[in-house]
mmCIF file of C-alpha atoms in Angstrom:
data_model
loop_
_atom_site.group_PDB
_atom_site.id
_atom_site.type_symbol
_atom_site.label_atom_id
_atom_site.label_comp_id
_atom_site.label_asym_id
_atom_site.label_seq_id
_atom_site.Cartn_x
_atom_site.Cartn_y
_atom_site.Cartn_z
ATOM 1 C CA UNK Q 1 -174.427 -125.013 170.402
ATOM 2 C CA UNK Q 2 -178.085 -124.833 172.070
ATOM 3 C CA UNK Q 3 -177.690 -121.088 172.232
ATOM 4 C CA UNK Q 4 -177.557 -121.107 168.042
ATOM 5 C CA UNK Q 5 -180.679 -123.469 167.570
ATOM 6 C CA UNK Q 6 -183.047 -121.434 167.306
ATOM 7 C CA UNK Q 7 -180.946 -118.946 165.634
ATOM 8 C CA UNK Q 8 -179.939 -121.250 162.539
ATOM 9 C CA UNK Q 9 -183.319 -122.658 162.520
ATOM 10 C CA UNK Q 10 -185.127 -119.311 161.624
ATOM 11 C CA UNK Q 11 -181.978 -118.629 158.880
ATOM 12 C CA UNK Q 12 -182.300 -122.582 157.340
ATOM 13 C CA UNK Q 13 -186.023 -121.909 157.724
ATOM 14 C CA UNK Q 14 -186.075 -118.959 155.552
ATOM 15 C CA UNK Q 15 -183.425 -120.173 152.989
ATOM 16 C CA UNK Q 16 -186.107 -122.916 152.547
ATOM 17 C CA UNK Q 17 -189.354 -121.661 152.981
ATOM 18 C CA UNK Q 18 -190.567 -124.516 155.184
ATOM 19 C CA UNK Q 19 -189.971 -124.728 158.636
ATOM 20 C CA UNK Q 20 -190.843 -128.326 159.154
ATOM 21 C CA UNK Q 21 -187.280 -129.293 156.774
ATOM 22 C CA UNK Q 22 -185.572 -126.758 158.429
ATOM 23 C CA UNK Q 23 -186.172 -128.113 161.717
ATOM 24 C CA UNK Q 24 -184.963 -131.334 160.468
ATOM 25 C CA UNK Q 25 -181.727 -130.037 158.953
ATOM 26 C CA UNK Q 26 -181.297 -127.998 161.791
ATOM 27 C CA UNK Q 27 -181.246 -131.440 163.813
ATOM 28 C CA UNK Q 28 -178.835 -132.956 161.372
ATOM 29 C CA UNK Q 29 -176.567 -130.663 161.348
ATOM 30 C CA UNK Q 30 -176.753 -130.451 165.565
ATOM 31 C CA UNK Q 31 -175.932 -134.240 165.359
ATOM 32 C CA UNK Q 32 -172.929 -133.820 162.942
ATOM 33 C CA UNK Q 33 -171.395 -131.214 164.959
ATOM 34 C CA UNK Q 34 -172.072 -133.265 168.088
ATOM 35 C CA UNK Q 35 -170.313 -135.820 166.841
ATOM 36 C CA UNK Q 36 -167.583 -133.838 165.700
ATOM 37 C CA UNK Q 37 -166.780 -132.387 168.995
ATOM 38 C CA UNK Q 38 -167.210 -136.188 170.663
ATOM 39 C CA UNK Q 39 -164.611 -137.562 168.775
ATOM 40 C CA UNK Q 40 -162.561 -134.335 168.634
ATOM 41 C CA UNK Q 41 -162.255 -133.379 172.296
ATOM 42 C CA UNK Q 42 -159.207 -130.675 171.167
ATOM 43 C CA UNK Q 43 -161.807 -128.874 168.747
ATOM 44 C CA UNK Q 44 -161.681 -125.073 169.201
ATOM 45 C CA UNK Q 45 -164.831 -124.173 170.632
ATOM 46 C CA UNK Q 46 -164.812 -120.056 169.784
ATOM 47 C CA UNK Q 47 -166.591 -121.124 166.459
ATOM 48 C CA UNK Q 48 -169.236 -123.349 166.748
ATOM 49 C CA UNK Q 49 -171.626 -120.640 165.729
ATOM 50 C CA UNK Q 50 -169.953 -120.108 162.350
ATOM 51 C CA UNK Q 51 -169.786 -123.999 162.378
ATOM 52 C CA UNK Q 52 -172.919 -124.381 163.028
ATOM 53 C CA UNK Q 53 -174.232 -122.179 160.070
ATOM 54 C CA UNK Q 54 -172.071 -123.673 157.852
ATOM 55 C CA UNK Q 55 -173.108 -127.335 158.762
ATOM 56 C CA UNK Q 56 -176.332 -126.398 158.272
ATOM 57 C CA UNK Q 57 -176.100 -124.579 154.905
ATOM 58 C CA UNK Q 58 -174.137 -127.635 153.591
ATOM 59 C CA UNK Q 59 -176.806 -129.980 154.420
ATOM 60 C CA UNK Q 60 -179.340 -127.856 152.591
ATOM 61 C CA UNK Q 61 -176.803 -127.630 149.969
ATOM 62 C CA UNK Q 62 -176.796 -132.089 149.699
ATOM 63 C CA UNK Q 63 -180.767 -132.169 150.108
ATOM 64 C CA UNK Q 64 -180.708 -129.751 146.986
ATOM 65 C CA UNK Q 65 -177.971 -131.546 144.932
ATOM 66 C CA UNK Q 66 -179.689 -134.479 146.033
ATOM 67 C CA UNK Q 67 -182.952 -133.273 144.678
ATOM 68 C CA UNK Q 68 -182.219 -132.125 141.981
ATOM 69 C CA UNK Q 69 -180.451 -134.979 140.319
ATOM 70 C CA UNK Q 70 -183.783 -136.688 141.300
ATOM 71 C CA UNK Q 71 -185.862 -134.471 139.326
ATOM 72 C CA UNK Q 72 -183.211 -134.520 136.063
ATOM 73 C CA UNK Q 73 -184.141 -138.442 136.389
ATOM 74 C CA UNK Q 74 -187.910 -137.682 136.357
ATOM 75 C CA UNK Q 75 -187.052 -135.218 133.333
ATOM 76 C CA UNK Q 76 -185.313 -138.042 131.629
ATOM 77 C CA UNK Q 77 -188.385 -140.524 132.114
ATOM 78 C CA UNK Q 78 -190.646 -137.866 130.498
ATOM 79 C CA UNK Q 79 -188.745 -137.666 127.075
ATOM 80 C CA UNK Q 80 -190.154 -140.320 124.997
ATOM 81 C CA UNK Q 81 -186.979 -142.633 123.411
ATOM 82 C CA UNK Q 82 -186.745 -142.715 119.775
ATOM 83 C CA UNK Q 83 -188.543 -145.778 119.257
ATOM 84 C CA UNK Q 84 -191.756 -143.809 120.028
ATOM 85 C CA UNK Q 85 -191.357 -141.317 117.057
ATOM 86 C CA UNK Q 86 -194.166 -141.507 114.844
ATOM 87 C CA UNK Q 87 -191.836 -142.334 111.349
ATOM 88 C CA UNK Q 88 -190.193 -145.043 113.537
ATOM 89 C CA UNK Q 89 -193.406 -146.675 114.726
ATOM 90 C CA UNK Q 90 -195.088 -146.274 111.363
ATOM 91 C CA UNK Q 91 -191.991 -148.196 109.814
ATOM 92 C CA UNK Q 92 -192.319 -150.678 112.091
ATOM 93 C CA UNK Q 93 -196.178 -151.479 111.682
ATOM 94 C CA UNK Q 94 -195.847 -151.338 108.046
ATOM 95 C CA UNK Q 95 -192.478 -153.726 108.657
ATOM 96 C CA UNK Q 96 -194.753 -156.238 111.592
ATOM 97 C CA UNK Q 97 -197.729 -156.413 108.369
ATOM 98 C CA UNK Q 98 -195.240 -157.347 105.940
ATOM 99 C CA UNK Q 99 -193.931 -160.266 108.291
ATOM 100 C CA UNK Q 100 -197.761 -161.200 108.446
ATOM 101 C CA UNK Q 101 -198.736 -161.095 104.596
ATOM 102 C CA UNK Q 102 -195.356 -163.249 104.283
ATOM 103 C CA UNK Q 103 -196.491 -165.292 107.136
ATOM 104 C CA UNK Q 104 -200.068 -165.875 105.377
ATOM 105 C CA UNK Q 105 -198.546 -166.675 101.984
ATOM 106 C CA UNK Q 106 -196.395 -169.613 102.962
ATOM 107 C CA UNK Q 107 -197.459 -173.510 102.375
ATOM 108 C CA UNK Q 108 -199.998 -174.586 104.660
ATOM 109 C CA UNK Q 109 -197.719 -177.028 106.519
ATOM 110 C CA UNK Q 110 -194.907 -174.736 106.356
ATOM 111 C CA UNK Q 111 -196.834 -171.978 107.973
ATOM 112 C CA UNK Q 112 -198.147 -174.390 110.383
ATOM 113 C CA UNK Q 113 -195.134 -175.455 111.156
ATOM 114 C CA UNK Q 114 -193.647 -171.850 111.917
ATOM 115 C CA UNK Q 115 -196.480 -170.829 113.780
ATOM 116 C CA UNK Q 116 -196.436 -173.286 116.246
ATOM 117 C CA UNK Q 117 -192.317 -172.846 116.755
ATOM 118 C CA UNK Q 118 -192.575 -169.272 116.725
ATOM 119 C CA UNK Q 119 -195.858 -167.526 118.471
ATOM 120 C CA UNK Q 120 -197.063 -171.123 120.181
ATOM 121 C CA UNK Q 121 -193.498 -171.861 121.412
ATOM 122 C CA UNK Q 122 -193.431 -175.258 120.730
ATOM 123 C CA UNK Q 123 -190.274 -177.014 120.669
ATOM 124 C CA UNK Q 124 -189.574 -179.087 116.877
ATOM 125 C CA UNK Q 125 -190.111 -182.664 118.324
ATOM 126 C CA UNK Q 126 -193.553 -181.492 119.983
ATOM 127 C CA UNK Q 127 -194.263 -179.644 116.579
ATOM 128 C CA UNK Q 128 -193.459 -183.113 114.779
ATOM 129 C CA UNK Q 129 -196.074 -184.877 117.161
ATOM 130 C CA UNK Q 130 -198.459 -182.099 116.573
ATOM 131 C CA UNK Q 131 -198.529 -182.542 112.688
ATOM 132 C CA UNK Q 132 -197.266 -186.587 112.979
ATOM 133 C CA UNK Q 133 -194.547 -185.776 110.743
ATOM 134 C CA UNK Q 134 -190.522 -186.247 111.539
ATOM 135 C CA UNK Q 135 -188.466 -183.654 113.245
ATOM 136 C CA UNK Q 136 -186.522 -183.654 110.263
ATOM 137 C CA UNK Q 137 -189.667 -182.728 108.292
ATOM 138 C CA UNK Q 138 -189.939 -179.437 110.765
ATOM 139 C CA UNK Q 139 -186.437 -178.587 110.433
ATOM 140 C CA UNK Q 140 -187.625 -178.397 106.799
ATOM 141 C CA UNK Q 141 -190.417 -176.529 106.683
ATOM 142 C CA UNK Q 142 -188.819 -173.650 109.623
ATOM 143 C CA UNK Q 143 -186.006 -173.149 107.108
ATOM 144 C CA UNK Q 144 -188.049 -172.476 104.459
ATOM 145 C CA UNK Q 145 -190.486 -169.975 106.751
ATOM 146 C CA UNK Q 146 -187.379 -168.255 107.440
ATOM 147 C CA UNK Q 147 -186.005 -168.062 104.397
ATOM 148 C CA UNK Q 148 -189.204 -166.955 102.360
ATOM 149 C CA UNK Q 149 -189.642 -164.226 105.258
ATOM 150 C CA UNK Q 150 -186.202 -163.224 104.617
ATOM 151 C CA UNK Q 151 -186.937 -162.608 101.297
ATOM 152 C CA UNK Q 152 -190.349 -160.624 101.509
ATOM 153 C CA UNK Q 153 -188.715 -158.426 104.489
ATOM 154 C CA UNK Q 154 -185.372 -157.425 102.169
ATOM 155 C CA UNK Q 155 -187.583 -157.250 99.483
ATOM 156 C CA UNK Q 156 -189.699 -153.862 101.407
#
């Protein structure tokens, strides 16, 4: 197989256009046959040039298959997903400043209330602490939030 090195090498390296890759394919597909003919002692040896050139050209085929579904991934990355369309993102800003005007329209202690469970993260017996009313009070008030957002939102 030593004799064909040099012969496959200057084929793979102008299938590919770089002889650097070439080289290295070259060596894989030296190792593959190698291996081959280890563990198959009974292996005809009339054709390892053919073998050879075929090893080779598979392994350029993989890299490419290999590559290419690569750069279909990339493709897929660089189309924007249809949350990004300029109707859907308008629809949601107008949407996100409804939430808001319903937000600033509630009770005082109600909004209070909501704000602190739902953009402070505070949990309903810290929120009852906060305010010094009962938990039960701040079950109150959330279900109200909720339900008055509800209303402005299905209202749009």
């Amino acid at each position: 197989m030593e004799r064909y090195y040099a012969e496959v090498l200057n084929y793979i390296s102008r299938s590919i256009g770089c002889r650097e890759k070439a080289q290295n394919i070259v060596q894989e597909a030296y190792l593959r046959l190698l291996n081959h003919t280890t563990k198959n002692p009974d292996h005809n040896s009339t054709q390892h040039r053919a073998l050879f050139f075929t090893t080779a050209k598979n392994i350029v085929i993989d890299h490419y298959r290999k590559n290419q579904k690569i750069s279909n991934d990339e493709e897929q990355e660089l189309i924007a997903p249809v949350d990004y369309e300029p109707e859907k993102k308008l629809a949601a800003q107008q949407q996100l400043d409804l939430l808001y005007k319903s937000i600033e329209q509630l009770p005082q202690k109600t909004k209070q209330a909501f704000v602190l469970y739902k953009f402070k993260n505070l949990s309903q017996p810290q929120i009852a602490v906060q305010m010094n009313i009962s938990v039960s009070m701040v079950e109150k008030h959330l279900a109200t939030a909720m339900m008055l957002c509800r209303k402005a939102m299905n209202r749009k």
